[in-house]
CSV table of C-alpha atoms and ligand atoms in Angstrom, one decimal:
chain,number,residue,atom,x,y,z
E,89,UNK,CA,0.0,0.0,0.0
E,90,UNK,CA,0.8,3.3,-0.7
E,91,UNK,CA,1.8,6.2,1.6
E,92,UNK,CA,-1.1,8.9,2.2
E,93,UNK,CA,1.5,11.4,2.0
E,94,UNK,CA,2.8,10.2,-1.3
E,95,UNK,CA,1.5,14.0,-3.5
E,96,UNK,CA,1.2,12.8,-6.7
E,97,UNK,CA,1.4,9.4,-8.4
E,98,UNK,CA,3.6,9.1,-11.9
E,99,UNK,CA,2.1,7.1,-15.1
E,100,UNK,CA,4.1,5.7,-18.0
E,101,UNK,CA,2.3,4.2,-20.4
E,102,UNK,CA,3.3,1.4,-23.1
E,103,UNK,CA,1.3,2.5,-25.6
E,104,UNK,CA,0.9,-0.9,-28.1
E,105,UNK,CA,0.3,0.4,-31.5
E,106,UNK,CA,-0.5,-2.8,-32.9
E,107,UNK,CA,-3.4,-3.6,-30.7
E,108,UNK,CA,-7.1,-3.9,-32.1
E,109,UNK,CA,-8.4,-0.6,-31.1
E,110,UNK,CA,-5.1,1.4,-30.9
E,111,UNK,CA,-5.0,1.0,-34.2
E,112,UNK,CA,-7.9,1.0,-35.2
E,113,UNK,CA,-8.4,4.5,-33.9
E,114,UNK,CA,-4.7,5.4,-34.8
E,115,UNK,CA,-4.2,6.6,-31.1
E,116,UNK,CA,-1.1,8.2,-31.1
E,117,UNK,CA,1.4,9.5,-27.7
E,118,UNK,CA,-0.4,13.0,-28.2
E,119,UNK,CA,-3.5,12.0,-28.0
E,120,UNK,CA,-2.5,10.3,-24.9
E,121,UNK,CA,-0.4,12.8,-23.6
E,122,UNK,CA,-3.7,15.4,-24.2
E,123,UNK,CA,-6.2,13.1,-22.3
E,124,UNK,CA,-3.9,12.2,-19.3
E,125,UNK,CA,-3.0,16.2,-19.4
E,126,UNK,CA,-6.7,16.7,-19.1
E,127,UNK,CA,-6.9,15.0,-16.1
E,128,UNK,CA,-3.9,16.7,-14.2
E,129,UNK,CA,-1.8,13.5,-14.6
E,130,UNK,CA,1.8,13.2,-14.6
E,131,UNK,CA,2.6,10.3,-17.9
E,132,UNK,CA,4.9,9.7,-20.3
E,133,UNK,CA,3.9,7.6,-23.1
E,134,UNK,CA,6.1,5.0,-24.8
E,135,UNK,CA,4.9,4.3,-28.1
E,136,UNK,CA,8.4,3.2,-30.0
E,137,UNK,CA,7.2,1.1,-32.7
E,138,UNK,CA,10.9,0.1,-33.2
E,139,UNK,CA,11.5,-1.7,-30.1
E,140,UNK,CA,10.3,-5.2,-28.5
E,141,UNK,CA,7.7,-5.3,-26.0
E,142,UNK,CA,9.8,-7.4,-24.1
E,143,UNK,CA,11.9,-4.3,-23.8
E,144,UNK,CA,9.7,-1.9,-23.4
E,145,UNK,CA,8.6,-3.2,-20.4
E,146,UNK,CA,12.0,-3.7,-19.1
E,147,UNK,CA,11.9,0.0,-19.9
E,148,UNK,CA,9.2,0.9,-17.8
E,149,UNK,CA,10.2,-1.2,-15.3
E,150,UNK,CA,13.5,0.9,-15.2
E,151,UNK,CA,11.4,4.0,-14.9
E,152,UNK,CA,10.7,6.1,-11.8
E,153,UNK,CA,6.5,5.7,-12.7
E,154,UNK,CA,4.5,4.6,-9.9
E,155,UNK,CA,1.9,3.1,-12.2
E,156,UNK,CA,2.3,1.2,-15.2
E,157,UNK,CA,-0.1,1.5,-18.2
E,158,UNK,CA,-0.7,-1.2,-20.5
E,159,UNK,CA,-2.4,0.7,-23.4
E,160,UNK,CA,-3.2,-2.2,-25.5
E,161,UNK,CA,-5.6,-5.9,-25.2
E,162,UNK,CA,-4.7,-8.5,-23.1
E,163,UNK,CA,-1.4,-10.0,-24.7
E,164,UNK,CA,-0.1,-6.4,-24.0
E,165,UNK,CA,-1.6,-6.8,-20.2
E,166,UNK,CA,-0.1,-10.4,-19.8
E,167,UNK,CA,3.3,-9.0,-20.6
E,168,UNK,CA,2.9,-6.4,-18.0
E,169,UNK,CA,1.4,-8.1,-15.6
E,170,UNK,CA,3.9,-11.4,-15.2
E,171,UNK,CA,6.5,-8.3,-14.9
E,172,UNK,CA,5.0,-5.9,-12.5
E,173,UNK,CA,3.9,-8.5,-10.0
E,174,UNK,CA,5.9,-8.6,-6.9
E,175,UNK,CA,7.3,-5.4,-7.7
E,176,UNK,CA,5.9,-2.0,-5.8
E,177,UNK,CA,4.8,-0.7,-9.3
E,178,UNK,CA,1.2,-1.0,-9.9
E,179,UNK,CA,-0.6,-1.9,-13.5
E,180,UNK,CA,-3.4,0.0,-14.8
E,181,UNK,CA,-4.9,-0.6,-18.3
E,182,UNK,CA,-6.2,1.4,-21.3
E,183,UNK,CA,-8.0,-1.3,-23.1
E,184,UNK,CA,-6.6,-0.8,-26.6
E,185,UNK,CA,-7.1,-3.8,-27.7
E,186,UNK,CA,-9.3,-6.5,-29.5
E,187,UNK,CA,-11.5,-7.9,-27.4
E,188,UNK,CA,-10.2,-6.8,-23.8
E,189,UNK,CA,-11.3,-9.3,-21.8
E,190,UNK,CA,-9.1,-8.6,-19.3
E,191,UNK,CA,-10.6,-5.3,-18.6
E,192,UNK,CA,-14.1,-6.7,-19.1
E,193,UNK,CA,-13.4,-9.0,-16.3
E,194,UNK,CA,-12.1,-6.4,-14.1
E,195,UNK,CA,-15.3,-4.6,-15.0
E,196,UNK,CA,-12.8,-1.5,-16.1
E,197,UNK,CA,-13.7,1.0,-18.6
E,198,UNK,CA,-13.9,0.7,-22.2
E,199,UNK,CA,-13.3,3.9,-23.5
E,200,UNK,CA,-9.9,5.6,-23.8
E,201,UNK,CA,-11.3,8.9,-21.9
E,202,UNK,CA,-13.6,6.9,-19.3
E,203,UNK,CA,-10.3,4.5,-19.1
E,204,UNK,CA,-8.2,7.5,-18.0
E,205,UNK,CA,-11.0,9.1,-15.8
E,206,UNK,CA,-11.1,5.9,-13.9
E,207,UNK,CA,-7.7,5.9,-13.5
E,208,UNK,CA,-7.1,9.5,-12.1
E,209,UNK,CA,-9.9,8.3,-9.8
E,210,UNK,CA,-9.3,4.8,-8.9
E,211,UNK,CA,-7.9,3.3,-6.3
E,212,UNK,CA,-4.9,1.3,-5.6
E,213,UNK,CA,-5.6,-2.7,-5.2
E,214,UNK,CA,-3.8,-5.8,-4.7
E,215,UNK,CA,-5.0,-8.7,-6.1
E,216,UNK,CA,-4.4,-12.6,-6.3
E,217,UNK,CA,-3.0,-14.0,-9.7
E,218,UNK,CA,-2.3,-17.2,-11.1
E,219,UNK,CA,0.5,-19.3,-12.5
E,220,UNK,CA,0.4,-22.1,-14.6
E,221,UNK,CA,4.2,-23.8,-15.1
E,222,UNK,CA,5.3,-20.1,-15.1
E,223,UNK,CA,2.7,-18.0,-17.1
E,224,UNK,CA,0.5,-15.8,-15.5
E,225,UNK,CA,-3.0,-15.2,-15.7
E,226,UNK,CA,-5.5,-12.4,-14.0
E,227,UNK,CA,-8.6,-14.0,-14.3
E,228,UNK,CA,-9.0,-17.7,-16.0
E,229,UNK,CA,-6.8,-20.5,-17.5
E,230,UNK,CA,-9.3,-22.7,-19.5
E,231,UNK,CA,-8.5,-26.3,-21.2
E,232,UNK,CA,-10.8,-28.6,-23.3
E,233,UNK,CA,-13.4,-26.3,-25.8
E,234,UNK,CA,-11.4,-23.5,-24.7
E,235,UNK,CA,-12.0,-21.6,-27.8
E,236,UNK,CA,-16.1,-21.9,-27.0
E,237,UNK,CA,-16.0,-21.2,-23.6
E,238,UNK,CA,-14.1,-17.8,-24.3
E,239,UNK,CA,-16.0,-17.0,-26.9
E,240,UNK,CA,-19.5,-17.8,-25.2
E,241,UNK,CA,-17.9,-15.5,-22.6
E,242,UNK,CA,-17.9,-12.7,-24.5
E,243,UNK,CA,-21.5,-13.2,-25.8
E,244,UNK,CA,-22.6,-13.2,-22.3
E,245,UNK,CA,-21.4,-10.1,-20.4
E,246,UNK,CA,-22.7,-7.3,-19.4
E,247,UNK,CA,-26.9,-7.1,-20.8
E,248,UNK,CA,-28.3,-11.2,-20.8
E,249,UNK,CA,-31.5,-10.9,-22.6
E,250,UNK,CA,-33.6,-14.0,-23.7
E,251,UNK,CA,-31.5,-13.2,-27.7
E,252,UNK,CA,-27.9,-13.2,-25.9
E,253,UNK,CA,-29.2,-16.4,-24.1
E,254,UNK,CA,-30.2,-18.3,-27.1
E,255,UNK,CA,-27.0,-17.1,-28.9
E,256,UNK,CA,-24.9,-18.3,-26.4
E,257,UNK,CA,-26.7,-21.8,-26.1
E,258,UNK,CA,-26.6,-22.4,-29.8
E,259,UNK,CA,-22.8,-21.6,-29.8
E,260,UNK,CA,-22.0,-23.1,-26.8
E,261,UNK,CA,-23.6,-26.6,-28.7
E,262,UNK,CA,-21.7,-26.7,-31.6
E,263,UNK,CA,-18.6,-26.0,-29.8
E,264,UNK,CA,-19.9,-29.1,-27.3
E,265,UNK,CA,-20.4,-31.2,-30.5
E,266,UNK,CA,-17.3,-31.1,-31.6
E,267,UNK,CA,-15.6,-31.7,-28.4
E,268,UNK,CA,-13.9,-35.0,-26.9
E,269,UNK,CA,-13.7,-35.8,-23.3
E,270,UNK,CA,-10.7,-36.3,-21.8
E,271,UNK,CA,-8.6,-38.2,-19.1
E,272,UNK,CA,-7.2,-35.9,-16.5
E,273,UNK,CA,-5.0,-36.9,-13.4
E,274,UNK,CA,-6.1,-34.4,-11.0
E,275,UNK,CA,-3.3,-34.0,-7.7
E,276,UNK,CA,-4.6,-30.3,-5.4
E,277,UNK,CA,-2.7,-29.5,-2.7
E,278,UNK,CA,-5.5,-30.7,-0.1
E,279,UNK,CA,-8.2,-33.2,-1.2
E,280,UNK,CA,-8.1,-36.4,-3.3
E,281,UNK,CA,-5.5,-37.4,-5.9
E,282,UNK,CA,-7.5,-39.0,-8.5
E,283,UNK,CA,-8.0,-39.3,-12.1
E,284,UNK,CA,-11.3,-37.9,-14.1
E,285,UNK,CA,-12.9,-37.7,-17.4
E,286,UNK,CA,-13.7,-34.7,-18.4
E,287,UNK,CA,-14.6,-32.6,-21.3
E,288,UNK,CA,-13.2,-29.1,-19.8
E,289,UNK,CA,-11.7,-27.4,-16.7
E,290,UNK,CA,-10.8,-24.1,-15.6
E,291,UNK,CA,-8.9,-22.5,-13.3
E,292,UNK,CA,-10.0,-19.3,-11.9
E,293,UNK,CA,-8.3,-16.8,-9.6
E,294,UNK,CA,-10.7,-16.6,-6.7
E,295,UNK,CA,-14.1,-17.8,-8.2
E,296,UNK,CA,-17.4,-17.0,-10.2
E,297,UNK,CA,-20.1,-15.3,-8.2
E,298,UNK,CA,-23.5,-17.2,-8.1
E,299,UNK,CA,-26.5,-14.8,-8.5
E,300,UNK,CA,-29.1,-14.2,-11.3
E,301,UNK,CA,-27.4,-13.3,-14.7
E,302,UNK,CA,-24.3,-13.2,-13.3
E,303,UNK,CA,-22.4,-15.7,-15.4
E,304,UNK,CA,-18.7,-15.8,-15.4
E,305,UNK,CA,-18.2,-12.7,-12.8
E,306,UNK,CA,-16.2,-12.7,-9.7
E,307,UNK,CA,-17.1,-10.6,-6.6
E,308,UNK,CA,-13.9,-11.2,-4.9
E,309,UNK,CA,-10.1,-10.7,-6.4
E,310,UNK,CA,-8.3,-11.9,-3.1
E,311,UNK,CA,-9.6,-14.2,-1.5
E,312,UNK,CA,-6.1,-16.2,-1.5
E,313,UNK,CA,-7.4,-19.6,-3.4
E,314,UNK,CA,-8.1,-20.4,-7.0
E,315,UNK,CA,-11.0,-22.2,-8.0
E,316,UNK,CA,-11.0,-25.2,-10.4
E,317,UNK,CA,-13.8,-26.3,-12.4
E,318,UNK,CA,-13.8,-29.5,-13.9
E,319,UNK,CA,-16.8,-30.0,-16.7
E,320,UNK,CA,-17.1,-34.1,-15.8
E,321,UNK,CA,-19.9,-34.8,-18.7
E,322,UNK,CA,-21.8,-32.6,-20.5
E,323,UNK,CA,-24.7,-34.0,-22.7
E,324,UNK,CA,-27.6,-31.1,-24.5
E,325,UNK,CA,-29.4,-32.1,-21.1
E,326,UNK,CA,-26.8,-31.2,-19.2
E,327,UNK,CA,-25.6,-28.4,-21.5
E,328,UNK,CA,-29.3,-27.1,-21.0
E,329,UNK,CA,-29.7,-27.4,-16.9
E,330,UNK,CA,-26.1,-26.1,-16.6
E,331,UNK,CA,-27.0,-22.9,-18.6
E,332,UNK,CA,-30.2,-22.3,-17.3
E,333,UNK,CA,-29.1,-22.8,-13.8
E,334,UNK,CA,-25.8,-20.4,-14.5
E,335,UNK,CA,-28.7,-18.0,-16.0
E,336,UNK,CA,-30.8,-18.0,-13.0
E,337,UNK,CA,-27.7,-18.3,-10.3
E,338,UNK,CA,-28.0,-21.8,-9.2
E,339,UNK,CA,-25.5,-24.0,-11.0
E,340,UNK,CA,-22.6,-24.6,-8.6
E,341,UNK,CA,-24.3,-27.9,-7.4
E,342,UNK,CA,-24.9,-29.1,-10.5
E,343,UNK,CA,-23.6,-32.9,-11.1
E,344,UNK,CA,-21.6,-32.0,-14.4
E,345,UNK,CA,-19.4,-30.0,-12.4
E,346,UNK,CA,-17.2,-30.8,-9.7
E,347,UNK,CA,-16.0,-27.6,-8.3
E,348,UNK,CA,-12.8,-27.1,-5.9
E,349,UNK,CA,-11.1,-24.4,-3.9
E,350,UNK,CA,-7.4,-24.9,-4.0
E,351,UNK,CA,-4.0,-22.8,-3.7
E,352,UNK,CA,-2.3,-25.8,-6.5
E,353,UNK,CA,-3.1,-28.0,-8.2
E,354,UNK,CA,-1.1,-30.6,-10.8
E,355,UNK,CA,-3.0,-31.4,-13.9
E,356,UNK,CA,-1.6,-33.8,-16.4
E,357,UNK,CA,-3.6,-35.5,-19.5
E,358,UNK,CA,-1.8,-37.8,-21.6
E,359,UNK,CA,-0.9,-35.3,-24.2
E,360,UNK,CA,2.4,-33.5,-23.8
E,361,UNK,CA,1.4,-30.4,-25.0
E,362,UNK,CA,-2.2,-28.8,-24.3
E,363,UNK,CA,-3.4,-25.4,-25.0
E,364,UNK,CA,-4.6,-23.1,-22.5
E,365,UNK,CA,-6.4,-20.2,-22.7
E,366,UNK,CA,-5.4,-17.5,-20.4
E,367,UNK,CA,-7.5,-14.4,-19.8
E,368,UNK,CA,-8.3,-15.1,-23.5
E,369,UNK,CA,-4.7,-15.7,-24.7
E,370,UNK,CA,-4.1,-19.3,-26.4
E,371,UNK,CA,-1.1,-20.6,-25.4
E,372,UNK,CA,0.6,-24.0,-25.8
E,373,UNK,CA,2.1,-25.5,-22.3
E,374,UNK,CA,3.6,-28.3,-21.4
E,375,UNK,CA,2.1,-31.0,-19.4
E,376,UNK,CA,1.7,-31.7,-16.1
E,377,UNK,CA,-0.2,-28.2,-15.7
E,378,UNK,CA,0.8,-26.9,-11.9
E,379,UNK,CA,-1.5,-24.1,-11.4
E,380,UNK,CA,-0.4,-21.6,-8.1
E,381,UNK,CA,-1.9,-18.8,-6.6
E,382,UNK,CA,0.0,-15.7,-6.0
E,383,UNK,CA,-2.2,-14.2,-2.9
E,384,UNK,CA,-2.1,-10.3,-3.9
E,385,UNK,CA,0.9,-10.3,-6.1
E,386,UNK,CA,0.1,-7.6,-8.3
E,387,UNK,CA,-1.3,-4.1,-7.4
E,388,UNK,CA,-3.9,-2.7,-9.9
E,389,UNK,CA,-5.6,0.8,-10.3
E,390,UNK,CA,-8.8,-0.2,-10.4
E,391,UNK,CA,-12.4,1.9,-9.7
E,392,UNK,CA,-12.9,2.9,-6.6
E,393,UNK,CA,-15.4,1.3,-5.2
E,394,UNK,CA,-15.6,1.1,-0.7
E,395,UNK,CA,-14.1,3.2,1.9
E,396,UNK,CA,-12.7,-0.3,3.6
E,397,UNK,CA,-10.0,0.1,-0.2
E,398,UNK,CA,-6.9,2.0,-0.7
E,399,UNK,CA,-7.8,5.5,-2.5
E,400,UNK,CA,-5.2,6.5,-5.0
E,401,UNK,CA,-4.1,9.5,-2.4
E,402,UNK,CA,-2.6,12.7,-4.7
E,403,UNK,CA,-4.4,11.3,-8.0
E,404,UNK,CA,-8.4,12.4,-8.1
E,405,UNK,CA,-8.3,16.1,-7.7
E,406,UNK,CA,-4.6,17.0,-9.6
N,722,LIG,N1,3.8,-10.8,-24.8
N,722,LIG,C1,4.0,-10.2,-26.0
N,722,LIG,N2,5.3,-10.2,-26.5
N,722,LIG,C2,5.5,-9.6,-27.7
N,722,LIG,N3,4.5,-9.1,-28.5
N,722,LIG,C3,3.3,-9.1,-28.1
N,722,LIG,C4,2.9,-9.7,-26.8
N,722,LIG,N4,1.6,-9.6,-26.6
N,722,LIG,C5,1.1,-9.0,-27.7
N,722,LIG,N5,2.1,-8.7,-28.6
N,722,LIG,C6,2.0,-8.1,-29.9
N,722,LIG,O1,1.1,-7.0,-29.7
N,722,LIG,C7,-0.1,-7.2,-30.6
N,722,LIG,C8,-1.3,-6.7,-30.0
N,722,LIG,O2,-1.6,-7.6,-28.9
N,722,LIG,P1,-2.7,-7.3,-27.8
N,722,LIG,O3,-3.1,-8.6,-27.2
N,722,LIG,O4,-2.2,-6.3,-26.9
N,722,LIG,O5,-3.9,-6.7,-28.6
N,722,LIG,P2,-5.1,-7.4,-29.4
N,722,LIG,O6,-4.7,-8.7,-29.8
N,722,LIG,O7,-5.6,-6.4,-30.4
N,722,LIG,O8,-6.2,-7.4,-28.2
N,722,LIG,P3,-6.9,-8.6,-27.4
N,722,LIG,O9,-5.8,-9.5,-27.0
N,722,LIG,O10,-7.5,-7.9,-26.2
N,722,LIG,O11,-7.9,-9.2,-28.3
N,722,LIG,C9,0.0,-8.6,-31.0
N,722,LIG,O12,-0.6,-8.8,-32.3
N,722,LIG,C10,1.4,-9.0,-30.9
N,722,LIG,O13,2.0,-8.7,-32.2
């Protein structure tokens, strides 16, 4: 946490022109320079198209910036994130990319000037994260229809009408046709070594809230545990009770889930590579899976929401 008498906090920002939306918009270090300006913020913008992001961020790292900013979608947040955590420098993101689901999960702003606002207002947190054989992920690492379930994820945020909820059951089907079950030896830190069938699982730091359209949200970033989900069997009955019951809040006890709090957990399947997707990044890792949490590894700006949470002391009113 921060010290109250810290004035002013100091933002540099890695702008990623090659994001989606950056350039899409053609979002350039002025214009970020004018909005953070607006705002009373003290930034510097990094938008050298000539050098790695790999070193850019060993850049920033370098800098003197109290708060990081990953202006860019979530490949450009992963690379920030796995380096800023366990440091004292905190992350904050201008979601510049694609599909931002990173930010959508965080429930951060979507515009660039409502992205800023909320950062000149926020509030410093520390969150859990997770690790799987070394990679880092903020919110989920998915295996098994990985593609479908990020996808249906997307369809399913923020308005759930009776449209988006047909949408997302016909998807969600053809993805489930096409998908195999699979043998997974299953090893948490506490509980029962054993090995399962199963069509999916997912990892989640802390875990999915249970309430009335609130499908895939979390209410809690640190509560110290991850959550894993394993999808046992997953027939259009069970596709249908599982949806409906994640649609009207009452899923968790649902027998085509087995749901688990642990700190680790080993996964292995017989394969020796699988792919993962992590906070909607594929990526191909090598088995056995050891998913860690990291209790409150990584300090974010996010929107300030209780008086019991860390304002961001010096930033509002600049
Ligand atoms: N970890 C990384 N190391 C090197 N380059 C990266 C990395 N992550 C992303 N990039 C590069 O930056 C580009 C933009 O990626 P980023 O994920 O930030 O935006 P996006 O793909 O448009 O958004 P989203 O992932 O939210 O859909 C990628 O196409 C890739 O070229």
């Amino acid at each position: 946490m921060r010290d109250a008498s810290v004035p002013k906090l100091s933002y540099h920002v890695i702008l990623n022109a090659s994001a989606g939306t950056a350039s899409a918009t053609g979002v350039t270090s002025q214009t970020l320079e004018a909005v953070f300006a607006d705002r009373g913020l003290d930034v510097t913008v990094d938008s050298d198209p000539d050098v790695s992001l790999d070193e850019r961020v060993k850049r920033a790292l370098e800098s003197d910036a109290d708060v990081i900013v990953a202006g860019g979608g979530d490949g450009t947040i992963a690379a920030l994130a796995g380096a800023l955590a366990g440091t004292d420098k905190a992350l904050a993101v201008l979601p510049l990319g694609t599909v931002n689901a990173v930010a959508r999960d965080l429930g951060l702003p979507l515009t660039l000037e409502e992205a800023v606002a909320g950062i000149a207002d926020g509030e410093l947190r520390p969150i859990d994260i997770g690790e799987v054989n070394g990679r880092l992920f903020l919110h989920m690492a998915a295996v098994g229809f990985v593609a479908g379930i990020a996808a249906a994820r997307e369809k399913v945020r923020g308005h759930f009408g009776l449209l988006e909820f047909i949408g997302f059951s016909r998807f969600f089907a053809r993805r489930l046709a096409r998908s195999r079950r699979m043998a997974l030896a299953i090893n948490p830190d506490e509980g029962e070594a054993r090995v399962e069938r199963a069509q999916a699982f997912a990892v989640v730091c802390s875990e999915f809230s249970e309430g009335f359209g609130r499908m895939f949200s979390r209410d809690r970033l640190d509560s110290g545990t991850l959550t894993l989900y394993v999808v046992r069997h997953l027939s259009g009955a069970d596709l249908i009770r599982l949806t409906l019951g994640m649609f009207l809040g009452r899923w968790r006890q649902d027998d085509a889930l087995r749901i688990e709090h642990v700190r680790e957990v080993t996964v292995d399947t017989r394969k020796p590579t699988v792919k993962v997707m992590l906070d909607g990044e594929l990526a191909n890792i090598e088995t056995p899976l050891v998913f860690k949490v990291r209790p409150l590894a990584l300090t974010m700006v996010m929107p300030a929401q209780t008086s019991s949470q860390t304002p961001m002391e010096g930033t509002s009113a600049a």
